[in-house]
C-alpha positions as a Markdown table, in Angstrom:
| # | Residue | x | y | z |
|---|---|---|---|---|
| 1 | Met | 80.9 | 78.6 | 335.1 |
| 2 | Ile | 84.0 | 77.0 | 334.8 |
| 3 | Leu | 85.9 | 76.8 | 331.6 |
| 4 | Ser | 86.7 | 72.8 | 330.0 |
| 5 | Tyr | 88.7 | 71.8 | 327.7 |
| 6 | His | 89.7 | 68.7 | 325.6 |
| 7 | Ser | 92.8 | 67.5 | 326.6 |
| 8 | Cys | 96.2 | 67.6 | 324.8 |
| 9 | Ser | 99.9 | 67.4 | 325.6 |
| 10 | Phe | 102.6 | 69.2 | 324.5 |
| 11 | Ser | 106.6 | 69.2 | 324.8 |
| 12 | Leu | 109.1 | 71.2 | 323.7 |
| 13 | Thr | 112.9 | 70.9 | 323.0 |
| 14 | Ser | 115.5 | 72.5 | 321.0 |
| 15 | Pro | 119.0 | 71.0 | 320.3 |
| 16 | Leu | 120.8 | 73.7 | 322.2 |
| 17 | Asn | 118.2 | 72.6 | 325.2 |
| 18 | Lys | 116.9 | 76.4 | 325.5 |
| 19 | Ser | 113.2 | 76.7 | 325.4 |
| 20 | Tyr | 111.8 | 78.6 | 322.0 |
| 21 | Pro | 107.9 | 79.3 | 323.2 |
| 22 | Val | 106.5 | 79.9 | 319.8 |
| 23 | Leu | 108.0 | 76.7 | 318.1 |
| 24 | Pro | 106.4 | 74.2 | 319.9 |
| 25 | Ser | 106.2 | 69.9 | 319.2 |
| 26 | Leu | 102.6 | 69.7 | 320.5 |
| 27 | Lys | 100.7 | 66.7 | 320.2 |
| 28 | Leu | 96.8 | 66.9 | 320.5 |
| 29 | Thr | 94.7 | 63.6 | 321.8 |
| 30 | Lys | 91.2 | 65.7 | 320.5 |
| 31 | Pro | 90.4 | 68.9 | 318.6 |
| 32 | Leu | 91.3 | 71.4 | 320.9 |
| 33 | Arg | 88.1 | 73.8 | 322.2 |
| 34 | Ile | 87.2 | 76.1 | 324.9 |
| 35 | His | 83.6 | 76.3 | 325.7 |
| 36 | Cys | 81.6 | 76.9 | 329.1 |
| 37 | Thr | 80.5 | 73.7 | 330.8 |
| 38 | Pro | 76.6 | 73.5 | 331.2 |
| 39 | Pro | 75.4 | 74.4 | 335.4 |
| 40 | Gln | 74.1 | 71.2 | 335.4 |
| 41 | Gln | 77.2 | 69.4 | 334.6 |
| 42 | Gln | 79.6 | 71.4 | 336.4 |
| 43 | His | 79.7 | 69.2 | 339.5 |
| 44 | Gln | 79.8 | 66.1 | 338.1 |
| 45 | Gln | 83.6 | 64.9 | 338.9 |
| 46 | Pro | 84.9 | 66.5 | 342.4 |
| 47 | Leu | 86.8 | 69.7 | 342.3 |
| 48 | Ser | 89.8 | 68.4 | 344.0 |
| 49 | Thr | 90.5 | 66.2 | 341.1 |
| 50 | Met | 89.6 | 68.6 | 338.8 |
| 51 | Asp | 92.1 | 70.9 | 340.4 |
| 52 | Asp | 95.1 | 68.5 | 339.7 |
| 53 | Glu | 93.7 | 67.5 | 336.4 |
| 54 | Ile | 95.5 | 69.4 | 333.3 |
| 55 | Ala | 93.2 | 69.6 | 330.5 |
| 56 | Ile | 95.8 | 71.4 | 328.2 |
| 57 | Asp | 99.8 | 71.0 | 328.8 |
| 58 | Leu | 101.6 | 73.2 | 327.0 |
| 59 | Thr | 105.0 | 72.8 | 328.9 |
| 60 | Pro | 106.9 | 74.3 | 329.6 |
| 61 | Ile | 104.8 | 77.6 | 328.6 |
| 62 | Val | 101.7 | 77.4 | 330.2 |
| 63 | Lys | 99.2 | 74.5 | 331.3 |
| 64 | Val | 96.0 | 75.0 | 331.9 |
| 65 | Tyr | 93.5 | 72.6 | 334.2 |
| 66 | Lys | 89.9 | 71.2 | 334.0 |
| 67 | Asn | 88.7 | 73.9 | 336.3 |
| 68 | Gly | 90.2 | 76.4 | 334.3 |
| 69 | Arg | 93.4 | 77.6 | 336.3 |
| 70 | Ile | 96.2 | 78.9 | 334.5 |
| 71 | Glu | 99.9 | 78.5 | 335.6 |
| 72 | Arg | 102.1 | 80.2 | 333.2 |
| 73 | Leu | 105.5 | 78.0 | 333.7 |
| 74 | Ile | 108.3 | 81.1 | 331.9 |
| 75 | Gly | 108.2 | 84.3 | 332.0 |
| 76 | Glu | 106.6 | 85.4 | 335.5 |
| 77 | Glu | 109.9 | 86.6 | 337.0 |
| 78 | Val | 109.7 | 90.1 | 337.6 |
| 79 | Val | 112.4 | 92.9 | 338.3 |
| 80 | Pro | 112.0 | 96.2 | 339.5 |
| 81 | Ala | 112.2 | 99.4 | 337.5 |
| 82 | Ser | 115.4 | 100.7 | 338.4 |
| 83 | Leu | 118.7 | 103.0 | 337.3 |
| 84 | Asp | 120.6 | 100.5 | 335.3 |
| 85 | Pro | 124.2 | 100.8 | 336.6 |
| 86 | Thr | 125.7 | 99.0 | 333.5 |
| 87 | Thr | 124.1 | 101.0 | 330.9 |
| 88 | Asn | 122.9 | 104.1 | 332.9 |
| 89 | Val | 119.1 | 104.0 | 331.9 |
| 90 | Glu | 116.5 | 104.8 | 334.0 |
| 91 | Ser | 113.4 | 102.9 | 333.9 |
| 92 | Lys | 109.9 | 103.2 | 335.7 |
| 93 | Asp | 106.2 | 101.8 | 335.4 |
| 94 | Val | 103.3 | 104.4 | 334.3 |
| 95 | Ile | 99.7 | 103.1 | 334.5 |
| 96 | Ile | 97.9 | 103.5 | 331.0 |
| 97 | Ser | 94.6 | 102.0 | 331.9 |
| 98 | Lys | 93.7 | 100.6 | 335.6 |
| 99 | Glu | 90.5 | 98.9 | 334.5 |
| 100 | Asp | 92.3 | 97.0 | 331.8 |
| 101 | Asn | 95.5 | 96.0 | 333.4 |
| 102 | Ile | 97.2 | 98.3 | 330.8 |
| 103 | Ser | 100.9 | 99.3 | 331.8 |
| 104 | Ala | 104.3 | 100.2 | 330.2 |
| 105 | Arg | 107.4 | 100.5 | 331.6 |
| 106 | Leu | 109.2 | 103.4 | 329.8 |
| 107 | Tyr | 113.2 | 103.9 | 329.5 |
| 108 | Ile | 115.5 | 106.9 | 329.4 |
| 109 | Pro | 119.2 | 107.3 | 329.2 |
| 110 | Lys | 120.6 | 109.0 | 331.9 |
| 111 | Thr | 124.1 | 109.5 | 330.2 |
| 112 | Asn | 123.5 | 113.1 | 328.9 |
| 113 | Tyr | 120.4 | 113.9 | 331.1 |
| 114 | Pro | 118.7 | 116.0 | 330.5 |
| 115 | Pro | 118.8 | 115.6 | 326.4 |
| 116 | Thr | 120.1 | 118.7 | 324.6 |
| 117 | Gln | 117.5 | 117.3 | 322.1 |
| 118 | Lys | 114.6 | 115.2 | 321.7 |
| 119 | Leu | 114.9 | 111.5 | 321.7 |
| 120 | Pro | 113.0 | 109.0 | 319.2 |
| 121 | Val | 110.6 | 106.6 | 320.8 |
| 122 | Phe | 111.1 | 103.2 | 320.5 |
| 123 | Val | 107.6 | 101.5 | 321.3 |
| 124 | Tyr | 108.1 | 97.6 | 322.0 |
| 125 | Ile | 105.8 | 94.7 | 322.3 |
| 126 | His | 107.1 | 91.8 | 324.0 |
| 127 | Gly | 106.5 | 88.5 | 322.4 |
| 128 | Gly | 105.4 | 84.8 | 324.1 |
| 129 | Ala | 103.3 | 83.2 | 322.0 |
| 130 | Phe | 100.4 | 85.9 | 323.1 |
| 131 | Cys | 100.1 | 83.8 | 326.3 |
| 132 | Val | 103.4 | 84.4 | 328.5 |
| 133 | Glu | 106.1 | 86.8 | 329.5 |
| 134 | Thr | 105.8 | 90.8 | 330.5 |
| 135 | Pro | 108.2 | 93.7 | 330.4 |
| 136 | Phe | 108.8 | 93.1 | 333.5 |
| 137 | Ser | 111.3 | 90.1 | 333.2 |
| 138 | Pro | 114.5 | 89.9 | 333.1 |
| 139 | Asn | 114.9 | 89.3 | 329.4 |
| 140 | Tyr | 112.5 | 91.7 | 328.2 |
| 141 | His | 113.8 | 94.7 | 331.0 |
| 142 | Asn | 117.6 | 94.1 | 330.3 |
| 143 | Tyr | 116.9 | 94.1 | 326.2 |
| 144 | Leu | 115.2 | 97.8 | 326.8 |
| 145 | Asn | 118.3 | 98.7 | 328.7 |
| 146 | Ser | 120.6 | 98.0 | 325.9 |
| 147 | Val | 118.2 | 99.2 | 323.0 |
| 148 | Ala | 118.0 | 102.7 | 325.0 |
| 149 | Ser | 121.3 | 103.2 | 325.9 |
| 150 | Leu | 123.0 | 102.3 | 322.4 |
| 151 | Ala | 120.2 | 103.9 | 320.0 |
| 152 | Asn | 119.8 | 106.8 | 322.8 |
| 153 | Val | 116.0 | 106.4 | 322.7 |
| 154 | Ile | 112.9 | 106.4 | 325.3 |
| 155 | Gly | 111.8 | 103.2 | 325.4 |
| 156 | Val | 108.2 | 101.6 | 326.1 |
| 157 | Ser | 107.7 | 98.3 | 326.8 |
| 158 | Val | 103.9 | 97.5 | 327.1 |
| 159 | His | 101.8 | 95.4 | 329.4 |
| 160 | Tyr | 99.2 | 93.7 | 327.4 |
| 161 | Arg | 96.6 | 91.3 | 328.7 |
| 162 | Arg | 97.4 | 87.6 | 327.4 |
| 163 | Ala | 95.7 | 84.6 | 326.4 |
| 164 | Pro | 93.9 | 82.6 | 327.4 |
| 165 | Glu | 92.2 | 84.7 | 329.8 |
| 166 | His | 92.1 | 87.5 | 327.3 |
| 167 | Pro | 91.9 | 85.7 | 323.7 |
| 168 | Val | 93.7 | 87.6 | 320.8 |
| 169 | Pro | 92.8 | 90.2 | 319.8 |
| 170 | Ile | 92.9 | 91.8 | 323.2 |
| 171 | Ala | 96.4 | 91.9 | 323.2 |
| 172 | His | 96.3 | 93.9 | 319.5 |
| 173 | Glu | 93.6 | 95.8 | 320.8 |
| 174 | Asp | 95.5 | 97.1 | 324.6 |
| 175 | Ser | 98.4 | 97.6 | 322.3 |
| 176 | Trp | 96.7 | 100.2 | 320.0 |
| 177 | Leu | 95.7 | 101.9 | 323.6 |
| 178 | Ala | 98.9 | 101.9 | 325.0 |
| 179 | Leu | 100.2 | 103.8 | 321.7 |
| 180 | Lys | 97.5 | 106.5 | 322.0 |
| 181 | Trp | 98.5 | 106.8 | 324.8 |
| 182 | Val | 102.0 | 107.7 | 324.0 |
| 183 | Ala | 100.5 | 109.8 | 321.4 |
| 184 | Ser | 98.5 | 111.7 | 324.2 |
| 185 | His | 101.9 | 113.4 | 325.1 |
| 186 | Val | 102.3 | 115.1 | 321.7 |
| 187 | Gly | 102.3 | 119.0 | 322.6 |
| 188 | Gly | 103.8 | 118.4 | 325.8 |
| 189 | Lys | 100.1 | 117.6 | 327.2 |
| 190 | Gly | 100.4 | 114.2 | 328.4 |
| 191 | Ser | 100.6 | 112.4 | 331.9 |
| 192 | Asp | 104.2 | 111.4 | 331.4 |
| 193 | Glu | 106.8 | 113.9 | 331.9 |
| 194 | Trp | 109.8 | 112.0 | 330.2 |
| 195 | Leu | 107.6 | 111.8 | 327.4 |
| 196 | Asn | 106.1 | 115.3 | 327.5 |
| 197 | Gln | 109.6 | 117.3 | 327.8 |
| 198 | His | 112.0 | 114.4 | 325.8 |
| 199 | Ala | 110.1 | 112.6 | 323.6 |
| 200 | Asp | 110.6 | 113.3 | 319.5 |
| 201 | Phe | 107.3 | 112.2 | 318.0 |
| 202 | Glu | 108.3 | 112.7 | 314.5 |
| 203 | Lys | 110.5 | 110.0 | 315.0 |
| 204 | Val | 108.6 | 107.0 | 316.4 |
| 205 | Phe | 109.4 | 103.3 | 316.3 |
| 206 | Leu | 107.3 | 100.4 | 316.6 |
| 207 | Gly | 109.2 | 97.0 | 317.6 |
| 208 | Gly | 108.8 | 93.3 | 318.8 |
| 209 | Asp | 109.7 | 90.0 | 318.9 |
| 210 | Ser | 107.6 | 86.9 | 317.8 |
| 211 | Ala | 103.9 | 87.9 | 318.7 |
| 212 | Gly | 104.9 | 91.0 | 319.9 |
| 213 | Ala | 106.0 | 91.5 | 316.1 |
| 214 | Asn | 103.1 | 90.5 | 315.1 |
| 215 | Ile | 100.8 | 93.2 | 317.1 |
| 216 | Ala | 103.9 | 95.7 | 316.0 |
| 217 | His | 102.5 | 95.0 | 312.1 |
| 218 | Tyr | 99.1 | 95.7 | 313.0 |
| 219 | Leu | 99.7 | 98.7 | 314.7 |
| 220 | Gly | 101.6 | 100.0 | 311.9 |
| 221 | Ile | 98.8 | 99.2 | 309.6 |
| 222 | Arg | 96.1 | 100.7 | 312.4 |
| 223 | Val | 98.1 | 104.1 | 312.4 |
| 224 | Gly | 98.6 | 103.9 | 308.4 |
| 225 | Lys | 94.7 | 103.9 | 308.3 |
| 226 | Glu | 94.0 | 106.3 | 311.2 |
| 227 | Asn | 96.4 | 108.2 | 312.0 |
| 228 | Leu | 97.3 | 109.4 | 315.3 |
| 229 | Asp | 97.7 | 112.9 | 316.2 |
| 230 | Asp | 101.1 | 114.3 | 315.1 |
| 231 | Leu | 102.7 | 111.1 | 315.9 |
| 232 | Lys | 104.8 | 109.8 | 313.0 |
| 233 | Leu | 106.0 | 106.4 | 312.5 |
| 234 | Glu | 109.4 | 106.6 | 311.3 |
| 235 | Gly | 110.0 | 102.4 | 311.0 |
| 236 | Gly | 109.1 | 99.6 | 312.2 |
| 237 | Val | 111.4 | 96.4 | 313.8 |
| 238 | Phe | 110.1 | 93.0 | 313.4 |
| 239 | Val | 112.4 | 90.4 | 315.2 |
| 240 | His | 111.3 | 86.5 | 314.5 |
| 241 | Pro | 107.5 | 87.9 | 313.6 |
| 242 | Tyr | 105.1 | 85.3 | 314.3 |
| 243 | Phe | 103.1 | 85.4 | 310.8 |
| 244 | Trp | 101.6 | 81.8 | 309.8 |
| 245 | Gly | 99.0 | 81.2 | 307.0 |
| 246 | Val | 97.1 | 77.7 | 305.7 |
| 247 | Asp | 99.4 | 77.0 | 302.5 |
| 248 | Arg | 103.1 | 76.1 | 303.3 |
| 249 | Ile | 105.9 | 78.1 | 301.7 |
| 250 | Gly | 109.7 | 77.8 | 301.6 |
| 251 | Ser | 111.1 | 74.8 | 303.8 |
| 252 | Glu | 107.6 | 74.4 | 306.1 |
| 253 | Ser | 106.8 | 71.9 | 303.2 |
| 254 | Ala | 109.8 | 69.8 | 304.2 |
| 255 | Arg | 108.8 | 69.9 | 308.2 |
| 256 | Gly | 105.1 | 69.0 | 307.8 |
| 257 | Glu | 105.4 | 67.6 | 311.4 |
| 258 | Phe | 105.3 | 71.1 | 312.7 |
| 259 | Val | 102.7 | 72.7 | 310.4 |
| 260 | Glu | 99.8 | 71.8 | 312.2 |
| 261 | Lys | 101.3 | 72.5 | 315.9 |
| 262 | Ile | 101.5 | 75.8 | 314.9 |
| 263 | His | 98.3 | 75.9 | 313.4 |
| 264 | Thr | 96.8 | 74.6 | 317.0 |
| 265 | Leu | 99.0 | 77.3 | 318.9 |
| 266 | Trp | 97.2 | 80.1 | 317.1 |
| 267 | Arg | 93.9 | 78.9 | 317.6 |
| 268 | Phe | 94.8 | 78.5 | 321.6 |
| 269 | Ala | 95.2 | 81.7 | 321.4 |
| 270 | Cys | 92.5 | 82.9 | 319.3 |
| 271 | Pro | 89.7 | 80.8 | 319.9 |
| 272 | Thr | 87.5 | 83.1 | 317.7 |
| 273 | Thr | 89.8 | 82.9 | 314.7 |
| 274 | Thr | 88.9 | 82.3 | 311.0 |
| 275 | Gly | 91.7 | 79.6 | 310.9 |
| 276 | Ser | 95.8 | 80.3 | 310.0 |
| 277 | Asp | 94.2 | 82.2 | 307.0 |
| 278 | Asp | 92.8 | 85.1 | 309.7 |
| 279 | Pro | 94.5 | 88.5 | 308.8 |
| 280 | Leu | 95.6 | 88.8 | 312.0 |
| 281 | Ile | 98.3 | 85.8 | 311.6 |
| 282 | Asn | 98.3 | 85.9 | 307.9 |
| 283 | Pro | 99.5 | 89.5 | 306.3 |
| 284 | Glu | 98.4 | 88.0 | 302.7 |
| 285 | Lys | 95.0 | 87.8 | 303.4 |
| 286 | Asp | 95.0 | 91.4 | 305.3 |
| 287 | Pro | 93.2 | 94.0 | 302.7 |
| 288 | Asn | 95.0 | 96.8 | 304.4 |
| 289 | Leu | 98.3 | 95.8 | 304.3 |
| 290 | Gly | 99.4 | 98.8 | 301.8 |
| 291 | Ser | 98.1 | 101.3 | 304.5 |
| 292 | Leu | 101.2 | 100.0 | 306.8 |
| 293 | Gly | 102.1 | 103.4 | 308.1 |
| 294 | Phe | 105.9 | 103.1 | 308.4 |
| 295 | Lys | 108.4 | 104.5 | 306.0 |
| 296 | Arg | 111.0 | 101.6 | 306.5 |
| 297 | Val | 110.9 | 98.3 | 308.1 |
| 298 | Leu | 113.7 | 95.6 | 309.2 |
| 299 | Val | 112.5 | 92.2 | 309.2 |
| 300 | Cys | 115.1 | 90.1 | 311.1 |
| 301 | Val | 114.4 | 86.2 | 311.0 |
| 302 | Ala | 116.8 | 83.4 | 312.3 |
| 303 | Gly | 118.2 | 80.1 | 309.7 |
| 304 | Lys | 116.8 | 77.6 | 312.1 |
| 305 | Asp | 113.0 | 79.1 | 312.9 |
| 306 | Leu | 110.4 | 77.3 | 311.0 |
| 307 | Leu | 108.5 | 80.7 | 310.7 |
| 308 | Lys | 111.5 | 82.2 | 308.8 |
| 309 | Asp | 110.4 | 82.0 | 305.6 |
| 310 | Arg | 107.3 | 83.8 | 306.4 |
| 311 | Gly | 109.6 | 86.8 | 307.3 |
| 312 | Trp | 111.3 | 86.7 | 304.4 |
| 313 | Tyr | 107.6 | 86.7 | 302.5 |
| 314 | Tyr | 106.6 | 89.5 | 304.5 |
| 315 | Lys | 109.2 | 91.5 | 302.3 |
| 316 | Glu | 107.6 | 89.9 | 299.1 |
| 317 | Leu | 104.2 | 90.7 | 300.2 |
| 318 | Leu | 105.1 | 94.5 | 300.9 |
| 319 | Glu | 107.4 | 94.8 | 297.4 |
| 320 | Lys | 104.7 | 93.2 | 295.4 |
| 321 | Ile | 101.4 | 95.4 | 296.2 |
| 322 | Gly | 103.9 | 98.4 | 296.0 |
| 323 | Trp | 103.9 | 99.5 | 299.5 |
| 324 | Gly | 105.5 | 103.2 | 299.1 |
| 325 | Gly | 108.4 | 102.2 | 302.1 |
| 326 | Val | 111.6 | 100.5 | 302.3 |
| 327 | Val | 111.6 | 97.0 | 303.6 |
| 328 | Asp | 115.3 | 95.0 | 304.6 |
| 329 | Val | 115.5 | 91.4 | 306.0 |
| 330 | Val | 118.4 | 90.4 | 307.9 |
| 331 | Glu | 119.1 | 87.0 | 308.9 |
| 332 | Thr | 121.2 | 85.1 | 311.3 |
| 333 | Lys | 122.4 | 81.7 | 310.6 |
| 334 | Asp | 122.5 | 78.9 | 312.7 |
| 335 | Glu | 119.9 | 79.9 | 315.2 |
| 336 | His | 116.6 | 79.6 | 316.5 |
| 337 | His | 113.5 | 81.4 | 317.6 |
| 338 | Val | 114.2 | 84.5 | 319.7 |
| 339 | Phe | 117.5 | 83.0 | 320.6 |
| 340 | His | 118.7 | 86.6 | 321.2 |
| 341 | Met | 116.2 | 86.4 | 324.5 |
| 342 | Phe | 117.3 | 83.4 | 325.6 |
| 343 | Asp | 121.0 | 83.7 | 325.4 |
| 344 | Pro | 121.6 | 87.6 | 325.2 |
| 345 | Thr | 125.4 | 87.8 | 325.5 |
| 346 | Cys | 126.3 | 85.4 | 322.7 |
| 347 | Glu | 128.2 | 86.7 | 319.6 |
| 348 | Asn | 124.6 | 86.8 | 317.2 |
| 349 | Ala | 122.3 | 88.2 | 319.8 |
| 350 | Lys | 125.1 | 91.4 | 320.1 |
| 351 | Asn | 125.4 | 91.2 | 316.4 |
| 352 | Leu | 121.1 | 91.3 | 316.1 |
| 353 | Leu | 121.2 | 94.1 | 318.6 |
| 354 | Asn | 123.4 | 96.4 | 316.5 |
| 355 | Gln | 121.6 | 95.7 | 313.7 |
| 356 | Val | 118.6 | 97.0 | 315.5 |
| 357 | Val | 120.2 | 100.1 | 317.1 |
| 358 | Ser | 121.7 | 100.9 | 313.3 |
| 359 | Phe | 118.4 | 101.0 | 311.8 |
| 360 | Ile | 117.0 | 103.5 | 314.9 |
| 361 | Lys | 119.7 | 105.4 | 314.3 |
| 362 | Arg | 120.1 | 105.2 | 310.5 |
| 363 | Thr | 118.6 | 109.0 | 309.1 |
């Protein structure tokens, strides 16, 4: 059995010559479908040709070949866990589920070690359109080092399975299992000694950027509905969240050429979706939105990001339904989607990092 795809092409540019994975310029030559080729048709074309032929070209993110091979073009570089000399944060990798290849990279500040008091926990879900990146890439590794150091928290950066081999909502379910693993350390009875000895489970934060922010939102709702031992969610940090919807809002009406491209990218990651009003991508359509289990939420948006208005609208939705927590939105003008990951040393990226750290440290 092999995967067969209708072909499409993809190009991505920005005025700063950087790549922004969730904001494609995507042109379909045919509707996107993923299906299994009947056995009698599988060898009508020489395999050597199929090895080379691209079915879906989402350069610079990923390519899908007609024989089903997936080639990820970004986010595959891996840096080892280590003691970072710049931030004095130590990291290590842990296995959560060997069978499902779910793991995490943990971070702990070493400046005052062992800590004199329990440390808040920052569970982070990486972005990448549900398709690319890992906690082990330089961008995310360095970001978690910085947050752990400046906010004085234990970081848990989740490695979930990615689309298209593992389509959404597998990423959401993997992240839920990872959060349950974190909660298993309440009372000091888990498998990791950092969490057993030093974690304050009364102050747990969930964060993520882009697709990771989408997943963090999902986890917040699920905790609000089901509870999770004695783990208490203090706050959620959603950086440039990947939310969408059928009806255009705000500046989307003036950027119609991009609307179908976002619809298509979502369908690529989640082929079984009901569409762009699926509650997994559109919080407005989720009847459980009011169950969001945070005390407070910080939403970060970027002025030139197509998804900006969805972040602002998220705040409106929570206020409209009478959600009991506090939600704030901060906007970085003149920046693109996840700019801070591609240019982490620029002033706006430093300011965004400080906003996230201040939110976590607020009492």
